[in-house]
Coordinates of C-alpha atoms in Angstrom, one line a residue:
M1 CA -75.9 -49.1 -12.6
K2 CA -77.2 -49.2 -9.0
R3 CA -79.0 -52.4 -8.0
L4 CA -82.7 -52.8 -7.6
I5 CA -83.7 -55.2 -4.9
T6 CA -87.3 -56.6 -5.1
L7 CA -88.6 -58.2 -1.9
S8 CA -90.2 -61.6 -2.0
L9 CA -93.9 -62.3 -2.1
L10 CA -93.3 -64.4 1.0
L11 CA -93.2 -61.3 3.1
L12 CA -97.0 -60.9 2.7
S13 CA -98.0 -62.1 6.1
A14 CA -95.4 -60.0 8.0
F15 CA -97.2 -56.6 7.5
N16 CA -98.1 -56.2 11.2
V17 CA -94.6 -57.1 12.5
K18 CA -93.1 -54.1 14.3
A19 CA -89.4 -55.0 14.7
D20 CA -88.7 -51.8 16.6
G21 CA -92.2 -51.3 18.0
S22 CA -93.3 -48.7 15.5
L23 CA -92.8 -49.4 11.8
S24 CA -94.0 -51.7 9.0
P25 CA -91.2 -54.1 7.9
Y26 CA -91.3 -52.2 4.6
D27 CA -90.7 -48.9 6.2
L28 CA -87.0 -48.1 6.2
G29 CA -87.4 -45.2 8.6
R30 CA -85.3 -42.9 6.5
P31 CA -85.5 -40.9 3.3
I32 CA -84.7 -42.7 0.1
G33 CA -84.4 -41.7 -3.5
W34 CA -84.0 -38.1 -4.5
A35 CA -83.6 -36.9 -0.9
T36 CA -80.3 -38.8 -0.8
V37 CA -78.9 -37.4 -4.0
E38 CA -76.3 -34.6 -4.1
G39 CA -76.2 -34.5 -0.3
Q40 CA -78.1 -35.8 2.7
T41 CA -81.4 -35.1 4.4
T42 CA -80.9 -35.5 8.1
G43 CA -83.0 -32.7 9.6
S44 CA -82.0 -31.8 13.2
N45 CA -80.7 -35.2 14.3
D46 CA -83.2 -34.6 17.2
E47 CA -81.1 -31.8 18.7
N48 CA -82.5 -28.7 20.6
A49 CA -86.0 -30.1 21.2
V50 CA -89.0 -27.8 22.0
V51 CA -92.6 -28.8 22.4
V52 CA -95.3 -26.4 21.0
S53 CA -99.0 -26.5 21.7
S54 CA -100.3 -23.2 20.4
L55 CA -99.9 -21.1 17.2
S56 CA -97.9 -18.5 19.0
E57 CA -95.5 -21.1 20.4
L58 CA -95.1 -22.6 16.9
N59 CA -94.4 -19.3 15.3
A60 CA -91.9 -18.4 18.0
A61 CA -90.0 -21.7 17.6
L62 CA -89.8 -21.2 13.8
K63 CA -88.5 -17.6 14.3
T64 CA -85.9 -18.8 16.8
A65 CA -84.7 -21.4 14.3
R66 CA -84.5 -18.8 11.6
D67 CA -82.7 -16.2 13.7
N68 CA -80.2 -18.8 15.1
I69 CA -79.4 -20.0 11.6
K70 CA -78.4 -16.5 10.6
K71 CA -75.8 -16.6 13.4
D72 CA -74.7 -20.2 13.1
A73 CA -75.2 -22.2 9.9
G74 CA -74.9 -25.4 11.8
Y75 CA -77.7 -24.7 14.2
K76 CA -80.4 -27.4 14.5
M77 CA -83.9 -27.4 16.0
T78 CA -86.4 -30.2 16.8
I79 CA -90.1 -29.2 17.1
Y80 CA -92.7 -31.5 18.6
V81 CA -96.3 -30.4 17.8
K82 CA -98.7 -31.3 20.6
G83 CA -102.5 -31.2 20.3
E84 CA -104.5 -29.3 17.6
I85 CA -103.2 -25.9 16.5
E86 CA -105.5 -23.7 14.6
T87 CA -104.5 -21.0 12.2
S88 CA -106.4 -18.4 10.1
S89 CA -103.6 -17.8 7.6
V90 CA -100.5 -19.5 6.3
I91 CA -97.7 -20.4 8.6
Y92 CA -94.2 -19.8 7.2
L93 CA -91.2 -22.0 7.7
Q94 CA -88.7 -20.0 5.7
D95 CA -84.9 -19.2 5.3
S96 CA -84.1 -22.0 7.6
K97 CA -82.3 -25.4 7.6
N98 CA -81.5 -28.4 9.8
I99 CA -85.0 -28.7 11.3
T100 CA -87.1 -31.7 12.2
I101 CA -90.8 -31.3 13.0
Y102 CA -92.8 -34.1 14.6
G103 CA -96.5 -34.4 15.1
L104 CA -97.2 -36.2 18.3
P105 CA -100.1 -38.7 18.2
G106 CA -103.4 -36.8 18.0
S107 CA -101.8 -33.6 16.9
A108 CA -102.9 -31.5 13.9
L109 CA -102.5 -28.2 12.1
I110 CA -106.0 -26.9 11.2
N111 CA -107.4 -24.0 9.1
K112 CA -111.2 -23.8 8.9
N113 CA -111.3 -20.9 6.4
R114 CA -112.6 -21.7 3.0
D115 CA -114.1 -18.6 1.4
T116 CA -111.4 -15.9 1.5
K117 CA -108.3 -16.7 -0.5
S118 CA -105.9 -14.9 1.8
S119 CA -107.1 -16.8 4.8
T120 CA -106.7 -20.3 3.4
G121 CA -103.8 -22.7 3.6
I122 CA -101.7 -24.0 6.5
L123 CA -97.9 -24.2 6.0
V124 CA -95.4 -23.0 3.4
I125 CA -91.8 -24.2 3.5
K126 CA -89.8 -21.6 1.6
R127 CA -86.1 -21.2 0.9
C128 CA -85.2 -24.0 3.2
E129 CA -82.7 -26.8 3.2
N130 CA -82.5 -30.1 5.1
I131 CA -86.0 -30.3 6.6
I132 CA -87.8 -33.3 7.9
M133 CA -91.4 -33.5 8.8
R134 CA -93.0 -36.7 10.2
N135 CA -96.4 -37.7 11.6
M136 CA -98.1 -34.4 11.0
T137 CA -101.8 -34.1 10.2
F138 CA -103.1 -31.2 8.1
K139 CA -106.8 -30.5 8.2
S140 CA -108.3 -27.8 6.0
A141 CA -111.8 -26.7 5.1
G142 CA -112.5 -28.5 1.9
A143 CA -111.8 -27.9 -1.8
Y144 CA -113.0 -24.6 -3.4
D145 CA -111.5 -23.3 -6.6
I146 CA -110.6 -19.7 -5.7
D147 CA -106.8 -20.0 -6.3
G148 CA -106.4 -20.3 -2.6
N149 CA -103.6 -21.9 -0.6
D150 CA -102.6 -25.5 0.0
N151 CA -102.3 -27.5 3.2
L152 CA -98.5 -27.6 2.5
T153 CA -96.6 -25.8 -0.2
L154 CA -92.9 -26.4 -0.9
Q155 CA -91.0 -23.5 -2.6
S156 CA -87.4 -22.9 -3.4
S157 CA -86.2 -25.6 -1.0
K158 CA -84.0 -28.7 -1.2
H159 CA -83.3 -31.9 0.6
I160 CA -86.8 -32.3 2.1
W161 CA -88.3 -35.4 3.6
I162 CA -92.0 -35.5 4.3
D163 CA -92.9 -38.8 6.0
H164 CA -96.1 -40.3 7.5
C165 CA -98.2 -37.2 7.2
D166 CA -101.9 -37.1 6.7
F167 CA -103.2 -34.4 4.3
Q168 CA -107.0 -33.7 4.4
D169 CA -109.3 -31.3 2.5
G170 CA -106.9 -28.8 1.1
V171 CA -108.8 -25.7 -0.3
D172 CA -106.6 -25.5 -3.3
G173 CA -104.4 -28.6 -3.0
N174 CA -103.2 -31.0 -0.3
F175 CA -99.5 -30.6 -1.0
D176 CA -98.0 -28.7 -3.9
C177 CA -94.4 -28.1 -4.9
N178 CA -92.8 -25.5 -7.2
S179 CA -90.2 -22.7 -7.6
Q180 CA -87.1 -24.9 -8.2
S181 CA -87.5 -27.1 -5.1
N182 CA -85.4 -30.3 -5.4
N183 CA -84.2 -33.5 -3.8
I184 CA -87.4 -34.5 -2.2
C185 CA -88.8 -37.7 -0.7
V186 CA -92.5 -38.0 0.2
S187 CA -93.0 -41.3 2.0
W188 CA -95.9 -43.1 3.7
C189 CA -98.2 -40.1 3.3
R190 CA -102.0 -40.2 3.0
F191 CA -103.9 -37.8 0.9
R192 CA -107.8 -37.6 1.1
Y193 CA -110.9 -35.4 1.1
L194 CA -113.5 -35.9 3.8
I195 CA -115.5 -32.7 3.1
S196 CA -117.6 -32.3 0.0
P197 CA -116.2 -29.8 -2.6
K198 CA -117.8 -26.4 -2.9
A199 CA -118.9 -25.3 -6.4
G200 CA -118.9 -21.9 -7.9
G201 CA -115.3 -20.8 -7.4
S202 CA -113.7 -18.2 -9.6
G203 CA -111.3 -20.8 -11.0
G204 CA -114.2 -22.6 -12.8
S205 CA -113.9 -26.0 -11.3
N206 CA -116.9 -27.2 -9.2
D207 CA -114.9 -30.2 -7.9
H208 CA -111.4 -29.0 -7.1
R209 CA -110.3 -32.0 -5.1
F210 CA -106.9 -31.8 -6.9
S211 CA -104.4 -33.2 -4.5
N212 CA -100.8 -32.5 -5.6
L213 CA -99.5 -30.1 -8.2
W214 CA -95.8 -30.5 -8.9
G215 CA -94.8 -27.5 -10.9
G216 CA -97.1 -24.5 -11.2
S217 CA -96.7 -23.5 -14.8
D218 CA -95.4 -24.7 -18.2
S219 CA -93.5 -21.4 -18.4
A220 CA -91.8 -21.7 -15.0
D221 CA -88.0 -22.0 -14.7
D222 CA -88.2 -25.4 -13.1
D223 CA -86.4 -27.5 -15.7
G224 CA -83.9 -29.8 -13.9
Y225 CA -85.7 -29.3 -10.5
L226 CA -88.7 -30.7 -8.7
N227 CA -87.0 -34.2 -8.6
T228 CA -89.0 -36.3 -6.1
T229 CA -89.5 -39.8 -4.9
F230 CA -93.0 -40.8 -3.8
V231 CA -92.8 -44.1 -1.9
C232 CA -95.6 -46.0 -0.1
C233 CA -98.0 -43.1 -0.4
W234 CA -101.8 -43.4 -0.4
W235 CA -104.2 -41.3 -2.5
D236 CA -107.3 -42.3 -0.6
E237 CA -111.1 -41.5 -1.0
G238 CA -112.1 -38.1 -2.3
C239 CA -109.0 -37.4 -4.5
R240 CA -110.1 -36.5 -7.9
E241 CA -107.0 -35.4 -9.9
R242 CA -103.3 -34.5 -9.5
M243 CA -101.9 -37.6 -7.7
P244 CA -99.5 -35.9 -8.6
R245 CA -99.8 -33.7 -11.7
I246 CA -96.2 -33.2 -12.9
R247 CA -94.2 -30.7 -14.8
F248 CA -90.4 -30.7 -15.4
G249 CA -89.4 -33.1 -12.6
R250 CA -88.0 -36.6 -12.7
I251 CA -90.6 -38.3 -10.5
H252 CA -90.5 -41.8 -9.1
I253 CA -93.8 -43.2 -7.8
L254 CA -92.9 -46.4 -6.0
N255 CA -95.2 -48.9 -4.2
C256 CA -98.0 -46.4 -3.9
L257 CA -101.8 -47.0 -3.6
Y258 CA -104.6 -45.3 -5.4
S259 CA -108.1 -46.0 -4.2
S260 CA -110.4 -43.0 -4.6
S261 CA -113.7 -43.9 -6.3
V262 CA -114.0 -40.4 -7.7
T263 CA -110.8 -40.4 -9.6
S264 CA -110.9 -38.5 -12.9
Y265 CA -107.2 -39.3 -13.5
A266 CA -104.5 -40.3 -11.1
V267 CA -101.1 -39.3 -12.5
G268 CA -100.9 -36.2 -14.6
I269 CA -98.0 -36.2 -17.1
G270 CA -97.2 -32.6 -18.0
F271 CA -94.7 -30.6 -19.9
K272 CA -91.1 -32.0 -19.6
A273 CA -92.3 -34.5 -16.9
R274 CA -90.1 -37.6 -16.8
T275 CA -92.1 -40.1 -14.7
Y276 CA -91.4 -43.7 -13.5
V277 CA -94.4 -45.4 -11.8
E278 CA -93.3 -48.7 -10.3
N279 CA -95.1 -51.6 -8.5
S280 CA -98.0 -49.4 -7.6
V281 CA -101.7 -50.2 -7.3
F282 CA -104.6 -48.4 -9.0
D283 CA -107.5 -49.8 -7.1
F284 CA -110.5 -48.0 -8.6
T285 CA -112.8 -48.5 -11.5
I286 CA -110.7 -47.7 -14.6
N287 CA -112.5 -46.6 -17.8
S288 CA -112.7 -43.6 -20.1
S289 CA -113.9 -41.4 -17.2
H290 CA -111.5 -42.8 -14.6
K291 CA -108.0 -42.9 -15.9
V292 CA -104.7 -44.1 -14.5
W293 CA -102.9 -41.3 -16.3
K294 CA -103.5 -38.3 -18.5
Y295 CA -101.3 -36.1 -20.5
A296 CA -101.9 -32.6 -19.1
S297 CA -100.4 -29.5 -20.7
T298 CA -101.7 -25.9 -20.5
S299 CA -99.3 -24.7 -23.3
G300 CA -99.9 -27.5 -25.8
Q301 CA -96.3 -28.6 -25.7
D302 CA -95.9 -32.3 -25.3
D303 CA -92.3 -32.9 -24.3
H304 CA -92.5 -35.8 -21.8
S305 CA -91.7 -39.4 -21.1
F306 CA -93.2 -42.0 -18.7
I307 CA -92.9 -45.7 -17.8
F308 CA -95.4 -47.8 -15.8
K309 CA -93.8 -51.0 -14.6
G310 CA -95.0 -53.9 -12.4
C311 CA -98.2 -52.1 -11.4
Q312 CA -101.8 -53.4 -10.9
G313 CA -104.5 -51.7 -12.9
I314 CA -102.3 -50.9 -15.8
S315 CA -100.1 -53.1 -18.0
D316 CA -96.4 -52.2 -18.4
T317 CA -96.4 -49.3 -20.8
K318 CA -94.1 -46.4 -21.8
D319 CA -94.2 -43.3 -24.0
Q320 CA -91.6 -40.9 -25.1
K321 CA -92.0 -37.4 -26.7
Q322 CA -88.5 -35.9 -26.9
E323 CA -87.7 -36.2 -23.2
D324 CA -85.4 -39.1 -22.3
Y325 CA -86.7 -41.8 -20.0
F326 CA -85.9 -41.4 -16.3
I327 CA -84.7 -44.7 -14.9
P328 CA -84.4 -44.3 -11.0
S329 CA -82.0 -47.2 -10.5
E330 CA -79.4 -45.3 -12.7
T331 CA -79.5 -42.5 -10.1
Y332 CA -79.9 -44.1 -6.7
A333 CA -80.3 -47.5 -5.0
Y334 CA -83.6 -48.5 -3.5
E335 CA -85.8 -51.4 -2.5
A336 CA -89.2 -52.3 -4.0
F337 CA -91.8 -54.9 -3.1
D338 CA -94.3 -56.6 -5.3
A339 CA -97.5 -54.8 -6.2
N340 CA -99.5 -57.7 -4.8
L341 CA -98.4 -56.5 -1.3
V342 CA -99.1 -52.8 -1.6
K343 CA -102.7 -52.5 -0.6
E344 CA -102.4 -54.4 2.6
A345 CA -99.2 -52.7 3.6
I346 CA -100.2 -49.1 2.8
S347 CA -103.8 -49.3 4.2
N348 CA -102.8 -51.0 7.5
E349 CA -104.3 -48.8 10.3
E350 CA -101.4 -49.4 12.6
T351 CA -98.3 -49.2 10.4
G352 CA -99.5 -48.0 7.0
A353 CA -99.6 -44.5 5.4
G354 CA -100.6 -41.5 7.3
A355 CA -99.9 -40.2 10.9
T356 CA -99.3 -43.7 12.3
L357 CA -96.0 -43.2 14.1
D358 CA -95.8 -43.7 17.8
I359 CA -93.6 -40.7 18.6
K360 CA -93.1 -39.7 22.2
E361 CA -92.8 -36.2 23.4
G362 CA -89.1 -35.1 23.6
E363 CA -87.8 -38.5 22.7
P364 CA -85.4 -38.9 19.7
F365 CA -86.9 -40.6 16.7
T366 CA -84.8 -39.8 13.7
T367 CA -81.3 -39.5 15.1
G368 CA -78.3 -40.3 13.0
I369 CA -79.7 -41.0 9.6
A370 CA -77.1 -42.3 7.1
N371 CA -77.9 -42.4 3.5
S372 CA -75.0 -44.7 2.6
D373 CA -73.6 -47.9 4.0
D374 CA -70.5 -46.2 5.4
K375 CA -69.8 -47.0 9.1
L376 CA -73.2 -48.5 9.7
I377 CA -73.4 -51.4 12.2
T378 CA -76.2 -53.8 13.0
R379 CA -77.7 -52.8 16.4
K380 CA -80.2 -55.6 16.6
T381 CA -81.5 -58.5 14.5
V382 CA -84.9 -60.2 14.8
Y383 CA -86.4 -63.1 12.9
H384 CA -90.0 -63.9 12.1
N385 CA -91.8 -66.6 10.1
V386 CA -94.0 -65.7 7.2
S387 CA -97.0 -65.5 9.6
G388 CA -95.4 -62.7 11.6
K389 CA -94.4 -64.8 14.7
Q390 CA -90.9 -64.1 16.1
V391 CA -88.8 -67.2 15.8
S392 CA -85.3 -68.5 16.5
P393 CA -82.6 -67.7 13.9
L394 CA -82.1 -71.4 13.5
T395 CA -85.7 -72.2 12.5
K396 CA -86.0 -74.3 9.4
G397 CA -87.9 -73.2 6.4
V398 CA -88.6 -69.6 5.2
I399 CA -87.9 -66.9 7.8
I400 CA -87.7 -63.1 7.5
R401 CA -84.5 -61.4 9.0
T402 CA -84.7 -57.8 10.0
D403 CA -81.5 -56.0 10.8
I404 CA -81.9 -52.7 12.8
M405 CA -78.9 -50.5 11.9
S406 CA -77.0 -48.1 14.1
D407 CA -78.8 -45.1 12.4
G408 CA -82.3 -46.6 13.2
T409 CA -82.9 -47.8 9.7
R410 CA -83.8 -51.4 8.9
R411 CA -82.9 -54.0 6.3
V412 CA -85.3 -56.9 5.6
R413 CA -84.5 -60.0 3.7
K414 CA -85.7 -63.6 3.2
I415 CA -83.7 -66.6 4.4
I416 CA -84.4 -70.2 3.4
R417 CA -82.8 -72.9 5.7

């Protein structure tokens, strides 16, 4: 069994420490969990960089990547999105691999269409492999139940890392996943609705602020797929349901924050979902109308299992109906921190969830990810006390050591002298 490392409560005061100038001490700067299983998720390794600032430039870059992959399977591309780019229909990243997309600070992909189904949605990633997207903001027109498109849809793709993205006001959903997608990590992302929902849609819901649908149908051929790790994500104000709503997948929800005052239910446990919710915080009024979890099946079948462990807002609990329990530590190694630390870490305006990364135009940011310990060396080590002040490594008492590794990732541990 792989080890589970729980960080000490004594790290509480170190949230604002930026050991490399950009990330929270709890942010490893690399994909974890399912995105590291059965292969690696490395994106482009920051090769072949282009900067796009218009829809035509973005579409041209995506086409170039797709065409070059057909000629050379090892081709890589890095795309920096600069400024706000508006679309009136879905943008497709498809039949491609080895791509990293960065949103530069202040950038966004925007679609203001709400009323016509075919004109809604922002981005679909389809039949792709080894894709990284970081620091991208998605702004749509607000929830309206017309079976429209999502801010981001993931289909038939594998080894995907979506990190530090901000999803706002999806017409149908903020970020959905289906069609046998697999090996996914969603980290430090923020989901929210700032625009009031529109009533009267053909789907029947007058408040369709349903954030994340993982598996589109009980009858879909997704058994064994949709395996995803959500880590340090924030379901913020306006989210009503589907945070996420799960079918089929083995889903790990780790150190996440739920704070929407309009929550109907947070985690939807659906057909053949195997869900492990760990050290997460449900920071909203919880009663019969505002639930932490709900069993949600459209077919009436109730095969499922779930475990809630170490969370705030719900006691440790589990339930099993035919499906075996999914225990993440039996599949991959990971680090967790105590639920008492989650709210301050995730909601931090400088280093928390959302598009908070300080990415510079054309500069490498995710080069050389390694998902194992092989051949990694320590590039730099810094020490802080529990108040966040940098100190000498010989300082007496409790100090926090942060090792910055050769692949840009970091390892944090407590030292008592």
